[in-house]
C-alpha atoms as a PDB file:
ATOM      1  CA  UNK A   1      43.939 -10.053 -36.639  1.00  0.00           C
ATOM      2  CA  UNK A   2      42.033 -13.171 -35.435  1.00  0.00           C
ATOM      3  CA  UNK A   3      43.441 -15.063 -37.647  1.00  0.00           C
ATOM      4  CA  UNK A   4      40.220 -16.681 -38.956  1.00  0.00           C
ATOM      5  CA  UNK A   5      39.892 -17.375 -42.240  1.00  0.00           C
ATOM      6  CA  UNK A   6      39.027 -14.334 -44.456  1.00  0.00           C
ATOM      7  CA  UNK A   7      36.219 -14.785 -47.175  1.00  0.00           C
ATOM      8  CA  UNK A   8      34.844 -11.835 -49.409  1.00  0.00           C
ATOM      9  CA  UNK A   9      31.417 -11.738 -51.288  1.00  0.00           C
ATOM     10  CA  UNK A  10      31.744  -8.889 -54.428  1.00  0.00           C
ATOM     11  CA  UNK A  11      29.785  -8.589 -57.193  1.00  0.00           C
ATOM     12  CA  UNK A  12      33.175  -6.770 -58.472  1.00  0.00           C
ATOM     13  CA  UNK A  13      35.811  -8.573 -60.567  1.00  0.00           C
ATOM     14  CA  UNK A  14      38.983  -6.348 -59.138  1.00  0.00           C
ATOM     15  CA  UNK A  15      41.485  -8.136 -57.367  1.00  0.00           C
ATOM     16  CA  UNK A  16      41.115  -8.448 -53.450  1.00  0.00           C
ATOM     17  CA  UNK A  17      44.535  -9.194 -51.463  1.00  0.00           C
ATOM     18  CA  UNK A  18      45.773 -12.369 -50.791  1.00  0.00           C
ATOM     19  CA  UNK A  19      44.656 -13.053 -47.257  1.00  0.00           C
ATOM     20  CA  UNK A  20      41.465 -14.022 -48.374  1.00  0.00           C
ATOM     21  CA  UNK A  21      40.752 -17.820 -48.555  1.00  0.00           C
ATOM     22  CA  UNK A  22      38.013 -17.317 -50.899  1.00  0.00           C
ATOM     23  CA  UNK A  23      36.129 -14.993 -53.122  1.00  0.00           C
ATOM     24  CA  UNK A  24      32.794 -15.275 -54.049  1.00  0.00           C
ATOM     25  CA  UNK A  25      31.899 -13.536 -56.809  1.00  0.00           C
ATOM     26  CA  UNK A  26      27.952 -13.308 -58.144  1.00  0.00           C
ATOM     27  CA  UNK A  27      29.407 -13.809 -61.794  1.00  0.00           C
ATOM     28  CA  UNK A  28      30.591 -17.331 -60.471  1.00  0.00           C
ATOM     29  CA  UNK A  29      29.239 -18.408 -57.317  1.00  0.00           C
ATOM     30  CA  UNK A  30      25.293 -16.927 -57.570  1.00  0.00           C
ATOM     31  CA  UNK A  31      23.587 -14.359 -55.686  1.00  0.00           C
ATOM     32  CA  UNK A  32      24.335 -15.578 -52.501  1.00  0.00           C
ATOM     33  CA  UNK A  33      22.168 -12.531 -50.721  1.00  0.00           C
ATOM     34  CA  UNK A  34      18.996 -13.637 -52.245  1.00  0.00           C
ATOM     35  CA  UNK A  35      19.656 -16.949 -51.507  1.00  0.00           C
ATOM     36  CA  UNK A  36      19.863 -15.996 -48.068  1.00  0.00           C
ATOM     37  CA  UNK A  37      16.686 -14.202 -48.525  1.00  0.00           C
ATOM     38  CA  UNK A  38      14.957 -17.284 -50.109  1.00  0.00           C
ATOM     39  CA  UNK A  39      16.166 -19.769 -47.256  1.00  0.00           C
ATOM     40  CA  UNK A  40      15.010 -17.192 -44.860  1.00  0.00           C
ATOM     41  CA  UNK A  41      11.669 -16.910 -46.579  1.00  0.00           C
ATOM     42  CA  UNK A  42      11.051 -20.754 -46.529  1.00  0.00           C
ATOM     43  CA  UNK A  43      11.870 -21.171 -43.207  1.00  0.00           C
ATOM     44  CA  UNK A  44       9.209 -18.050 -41.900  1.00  0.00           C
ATOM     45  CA  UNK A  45       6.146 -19.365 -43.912  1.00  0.00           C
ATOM     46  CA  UNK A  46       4.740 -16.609 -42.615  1.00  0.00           C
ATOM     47  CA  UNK A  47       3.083 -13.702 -44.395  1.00  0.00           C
ATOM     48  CA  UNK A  48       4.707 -10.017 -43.589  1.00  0.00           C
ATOM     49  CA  UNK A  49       3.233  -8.866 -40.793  1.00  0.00           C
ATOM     50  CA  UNK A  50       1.053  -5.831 -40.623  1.00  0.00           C
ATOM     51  CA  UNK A  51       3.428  -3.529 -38.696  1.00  0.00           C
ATOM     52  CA  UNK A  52       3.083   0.368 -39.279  1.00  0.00           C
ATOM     53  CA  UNK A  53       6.982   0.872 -38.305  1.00  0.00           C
ATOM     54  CA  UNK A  54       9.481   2.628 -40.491  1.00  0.00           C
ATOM     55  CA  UNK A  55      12.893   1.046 -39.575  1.00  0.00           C
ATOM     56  CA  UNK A  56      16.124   3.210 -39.178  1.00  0.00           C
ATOM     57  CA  UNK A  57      19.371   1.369 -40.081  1.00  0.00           C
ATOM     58  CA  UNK A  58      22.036   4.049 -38.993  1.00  0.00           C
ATOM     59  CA  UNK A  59      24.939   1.653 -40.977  1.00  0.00           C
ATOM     60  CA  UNK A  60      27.012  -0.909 -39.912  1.00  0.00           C
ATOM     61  CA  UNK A  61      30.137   1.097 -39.804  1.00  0.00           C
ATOM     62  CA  UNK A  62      31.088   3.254 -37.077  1.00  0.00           C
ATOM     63  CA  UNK A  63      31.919   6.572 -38.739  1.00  0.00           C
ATOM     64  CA  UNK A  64      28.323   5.874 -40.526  1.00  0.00           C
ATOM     65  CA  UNK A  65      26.654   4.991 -36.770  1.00  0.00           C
ATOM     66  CA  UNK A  66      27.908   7.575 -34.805  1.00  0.00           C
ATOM     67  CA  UNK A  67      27.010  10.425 -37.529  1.00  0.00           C
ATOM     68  CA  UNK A  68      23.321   9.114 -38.675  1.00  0.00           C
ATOM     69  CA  UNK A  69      22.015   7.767 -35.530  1.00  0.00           C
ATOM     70  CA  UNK A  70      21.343  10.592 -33.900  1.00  0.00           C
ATOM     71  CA  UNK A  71      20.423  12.932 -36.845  1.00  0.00           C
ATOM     72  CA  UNK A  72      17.830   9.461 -37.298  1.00  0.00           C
ATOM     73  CA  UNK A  73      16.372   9.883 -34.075  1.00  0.00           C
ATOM     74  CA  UNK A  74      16.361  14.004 -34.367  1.00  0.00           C
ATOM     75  CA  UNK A  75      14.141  12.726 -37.782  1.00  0.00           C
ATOM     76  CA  UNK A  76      11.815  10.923 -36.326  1.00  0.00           C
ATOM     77  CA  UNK A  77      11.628  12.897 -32.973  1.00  0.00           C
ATOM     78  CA  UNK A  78      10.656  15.707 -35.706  1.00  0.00           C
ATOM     79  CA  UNK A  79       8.361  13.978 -37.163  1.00  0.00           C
ATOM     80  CA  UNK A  80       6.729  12.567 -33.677  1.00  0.00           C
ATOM     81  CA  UNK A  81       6.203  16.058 -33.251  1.00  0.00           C
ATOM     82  CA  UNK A  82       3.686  16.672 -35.668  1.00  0.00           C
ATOM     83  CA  UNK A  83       2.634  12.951 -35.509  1.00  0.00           C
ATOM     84  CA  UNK A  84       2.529  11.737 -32.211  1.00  0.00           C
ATOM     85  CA  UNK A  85       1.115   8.392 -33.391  1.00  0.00           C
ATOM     86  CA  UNK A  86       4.215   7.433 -35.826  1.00  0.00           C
ATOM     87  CA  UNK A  87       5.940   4.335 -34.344  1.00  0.00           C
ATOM     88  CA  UNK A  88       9.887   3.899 -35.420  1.00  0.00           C
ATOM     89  CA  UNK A  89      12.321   1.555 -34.710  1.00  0.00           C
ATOM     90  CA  UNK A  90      16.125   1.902 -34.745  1.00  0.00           C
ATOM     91  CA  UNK A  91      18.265  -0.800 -35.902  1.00  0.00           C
ATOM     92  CA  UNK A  92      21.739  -1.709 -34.277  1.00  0.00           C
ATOM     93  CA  UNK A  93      24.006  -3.492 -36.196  1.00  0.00           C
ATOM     94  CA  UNK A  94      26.125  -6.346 -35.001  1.00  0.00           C
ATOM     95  CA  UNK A  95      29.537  -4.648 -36.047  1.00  0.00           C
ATOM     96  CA  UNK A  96      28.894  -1.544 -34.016  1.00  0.00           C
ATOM     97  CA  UNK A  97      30.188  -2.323 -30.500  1.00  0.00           C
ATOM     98  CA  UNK A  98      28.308  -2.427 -27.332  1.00  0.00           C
ATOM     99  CA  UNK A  99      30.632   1.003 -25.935  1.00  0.00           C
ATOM    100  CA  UNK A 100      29.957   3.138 -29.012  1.00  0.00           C
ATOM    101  CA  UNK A 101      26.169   1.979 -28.959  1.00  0.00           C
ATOM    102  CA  UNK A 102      26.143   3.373 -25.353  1.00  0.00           C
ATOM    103  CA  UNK A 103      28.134   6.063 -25.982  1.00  0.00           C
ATOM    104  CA  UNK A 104      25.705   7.617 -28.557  1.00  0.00           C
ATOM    105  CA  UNK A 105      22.438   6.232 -27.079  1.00  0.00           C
ATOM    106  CA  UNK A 106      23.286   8.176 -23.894  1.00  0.00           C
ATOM    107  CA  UNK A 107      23.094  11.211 -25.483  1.00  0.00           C
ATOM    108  CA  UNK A 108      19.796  10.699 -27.401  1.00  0.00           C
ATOM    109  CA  UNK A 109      15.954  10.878 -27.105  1.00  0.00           C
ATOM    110  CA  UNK A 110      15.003   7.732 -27.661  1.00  0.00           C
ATOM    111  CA  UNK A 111      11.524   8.428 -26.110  1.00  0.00           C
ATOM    112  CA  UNK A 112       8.953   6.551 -28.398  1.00  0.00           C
ATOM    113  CA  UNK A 113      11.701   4.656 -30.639  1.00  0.00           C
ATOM    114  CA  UNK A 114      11.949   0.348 -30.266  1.00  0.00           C
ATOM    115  CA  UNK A 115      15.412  -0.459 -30.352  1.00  0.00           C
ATOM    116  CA  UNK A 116      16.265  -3.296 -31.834  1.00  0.00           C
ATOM    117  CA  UNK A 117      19.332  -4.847 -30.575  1.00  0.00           C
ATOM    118  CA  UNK A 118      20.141  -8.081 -32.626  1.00  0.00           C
ATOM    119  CA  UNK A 119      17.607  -7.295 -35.881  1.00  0.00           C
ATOM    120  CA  UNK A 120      17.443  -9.590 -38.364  1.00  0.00           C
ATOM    121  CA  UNK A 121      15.487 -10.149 -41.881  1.00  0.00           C
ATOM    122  CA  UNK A 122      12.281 -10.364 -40.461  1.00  0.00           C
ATOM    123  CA  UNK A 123      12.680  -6.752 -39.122  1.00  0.00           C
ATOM    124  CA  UNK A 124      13.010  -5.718 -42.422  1.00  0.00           C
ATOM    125  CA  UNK A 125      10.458  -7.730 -43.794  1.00  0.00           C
ATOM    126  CA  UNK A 126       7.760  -6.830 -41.486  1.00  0.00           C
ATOM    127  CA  UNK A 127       8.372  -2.585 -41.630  1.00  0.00           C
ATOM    128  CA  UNK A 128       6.121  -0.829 -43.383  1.00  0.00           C
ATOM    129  CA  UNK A 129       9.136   1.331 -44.981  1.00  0.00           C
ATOM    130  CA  UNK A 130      13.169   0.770 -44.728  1.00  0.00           C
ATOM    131  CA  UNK A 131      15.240   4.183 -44.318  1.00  0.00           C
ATOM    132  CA  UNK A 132      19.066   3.371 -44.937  1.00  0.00           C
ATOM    133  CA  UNK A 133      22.677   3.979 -46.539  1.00  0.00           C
ATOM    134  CA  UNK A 134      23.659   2.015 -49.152  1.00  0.00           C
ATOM    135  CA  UNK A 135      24.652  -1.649 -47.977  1.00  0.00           C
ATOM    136  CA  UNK A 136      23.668  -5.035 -47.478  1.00  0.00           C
ATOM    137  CA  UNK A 137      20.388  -3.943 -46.065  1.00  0.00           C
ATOM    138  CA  UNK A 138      18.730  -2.220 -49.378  1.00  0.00           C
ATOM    139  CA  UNK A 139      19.603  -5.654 -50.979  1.00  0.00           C
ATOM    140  CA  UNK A 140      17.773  -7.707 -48.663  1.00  0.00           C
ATOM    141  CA  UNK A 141      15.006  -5.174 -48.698  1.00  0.00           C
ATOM    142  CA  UNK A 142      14.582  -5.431 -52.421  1.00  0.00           C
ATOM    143  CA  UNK A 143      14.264  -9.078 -52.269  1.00  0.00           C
ATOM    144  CA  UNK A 144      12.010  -8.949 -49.452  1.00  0.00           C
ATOM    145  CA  UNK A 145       9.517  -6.455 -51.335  1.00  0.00           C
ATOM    146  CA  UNK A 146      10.181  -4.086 -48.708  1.00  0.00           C
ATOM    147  CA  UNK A 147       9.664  -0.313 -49.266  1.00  0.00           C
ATOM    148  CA  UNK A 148      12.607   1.336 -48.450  1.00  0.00           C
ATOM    149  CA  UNK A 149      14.210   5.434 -48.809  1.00  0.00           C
ATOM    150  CA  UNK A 150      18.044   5.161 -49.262  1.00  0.00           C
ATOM    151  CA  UNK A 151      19.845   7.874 -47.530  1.00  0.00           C
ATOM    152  CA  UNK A 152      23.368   9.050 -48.654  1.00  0.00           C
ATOM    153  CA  UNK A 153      24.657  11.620 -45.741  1.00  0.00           C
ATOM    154  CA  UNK A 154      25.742  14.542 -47.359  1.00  0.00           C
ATOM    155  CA  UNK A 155      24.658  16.400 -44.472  1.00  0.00           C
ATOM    156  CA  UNK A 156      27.513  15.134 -42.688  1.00  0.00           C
ATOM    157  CA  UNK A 157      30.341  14.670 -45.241  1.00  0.00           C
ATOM    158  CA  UNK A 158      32.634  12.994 -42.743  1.00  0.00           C
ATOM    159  CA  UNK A 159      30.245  10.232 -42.519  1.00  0.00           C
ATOM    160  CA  UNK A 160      31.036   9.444 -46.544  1.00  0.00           C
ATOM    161  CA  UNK A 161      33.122   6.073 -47.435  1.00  0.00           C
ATOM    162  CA  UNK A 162      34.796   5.582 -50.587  1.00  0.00           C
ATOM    163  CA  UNK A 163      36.099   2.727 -52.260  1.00  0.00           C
ATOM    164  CA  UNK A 164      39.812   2.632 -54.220  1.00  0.00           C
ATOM    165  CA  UNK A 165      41.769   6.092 -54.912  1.00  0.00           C
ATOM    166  CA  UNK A 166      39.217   8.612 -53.514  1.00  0.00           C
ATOM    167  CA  UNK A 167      38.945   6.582 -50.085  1.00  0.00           C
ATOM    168  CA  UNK A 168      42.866   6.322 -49.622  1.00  0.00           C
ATOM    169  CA  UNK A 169      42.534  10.523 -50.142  1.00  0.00           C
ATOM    170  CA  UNK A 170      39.573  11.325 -48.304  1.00  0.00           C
ATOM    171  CA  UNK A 171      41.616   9.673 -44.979  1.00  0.00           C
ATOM    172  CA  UNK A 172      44.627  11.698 -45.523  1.00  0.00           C
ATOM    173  CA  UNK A 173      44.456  14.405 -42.859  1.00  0.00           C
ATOM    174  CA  UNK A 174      44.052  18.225 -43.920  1.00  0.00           C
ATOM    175  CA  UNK A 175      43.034  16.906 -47.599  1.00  0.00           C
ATOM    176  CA  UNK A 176      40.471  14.121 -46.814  1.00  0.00           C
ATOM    177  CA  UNK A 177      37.336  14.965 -45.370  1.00  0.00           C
END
């Protein structure tokens, strides 16, 4: 819509459409993710540091966001509860917009939870445990060593996104979910 040049990154070999200028593809081009990892590690020099904060990533899509961030913070609210000292941080994702952030956050406790606005790999890195849907995210956790709890939201079935056939169906009204 931009019209900036489109570029995909798959560890897939199906065919993407024709708009893209390139596609990388790990079979061909490398893992590009833990290169990213490795540049970012040799640029740190630093050791983790010794934070006791689990990290919430509530997805980087919006029908993911707007379903898991606030059953996140009801989580760890719960769990503040009957741990008062248990420090958590919620991560925002670039590709959720500033209005939808608001929206949500307005109607949430975030008493006790760090917000991080612009997180990055170090954020990951330095959390004592990672809690997150399937994504970019678990990758870079696994290369950073970091201990992480993937979450697939079942509780919220709406919130589910599927690839090829059973995506096109699940957004068909009154058969979808």
């Amino acid at each position: 819509k931009l019209n900036f040049p489109c570029y995909a990154y798959t560890e897939h070999n199906y065919a993407f459409p024709k708009r893209y200028q390139k596609i990388f593809r790990q079979s061909e081009d490398g893992d590009l993710m833990a290169e990213k990892v490795i540049q970012f590690l040799d640029s740190r020099k630093i050791e983790k540091s010794q934070q006791e904060e689990v990290l919430f990533l509530p997805g980087s899509r919006p029908r993911h966001f707007i379903h898991l961030a606030p059953y996140f913070v009801d989580v760890i609210q719960c769990i503040r509860t009957q741990h008062p000292g248990f420090k958590a941080a919620l991560a925002l994702s670039p590709f959720i917009s500033e209005d939808l952030a608001k929206k949500t956050f307005d109607a949430l406790d975030l008493t006790g939870i760090r917000l991080i606005e612009k997180p990055d790999l170090s954020d990951i890195q330095d959390a004592k445990l990672m809690i997150s849907v399937p994504g970019t995210s678990t990758s870079e956790a696994m290369y950073l060593r970091t201990p992480m709890m993937t979450v697939i939201p079942l509780i919220k079935p709406q919130a589910l996104i599927f690839d090829g056939v059973m995506g096109l169906l699940s957004d068909i009204p009154f058969i979808g979910l």
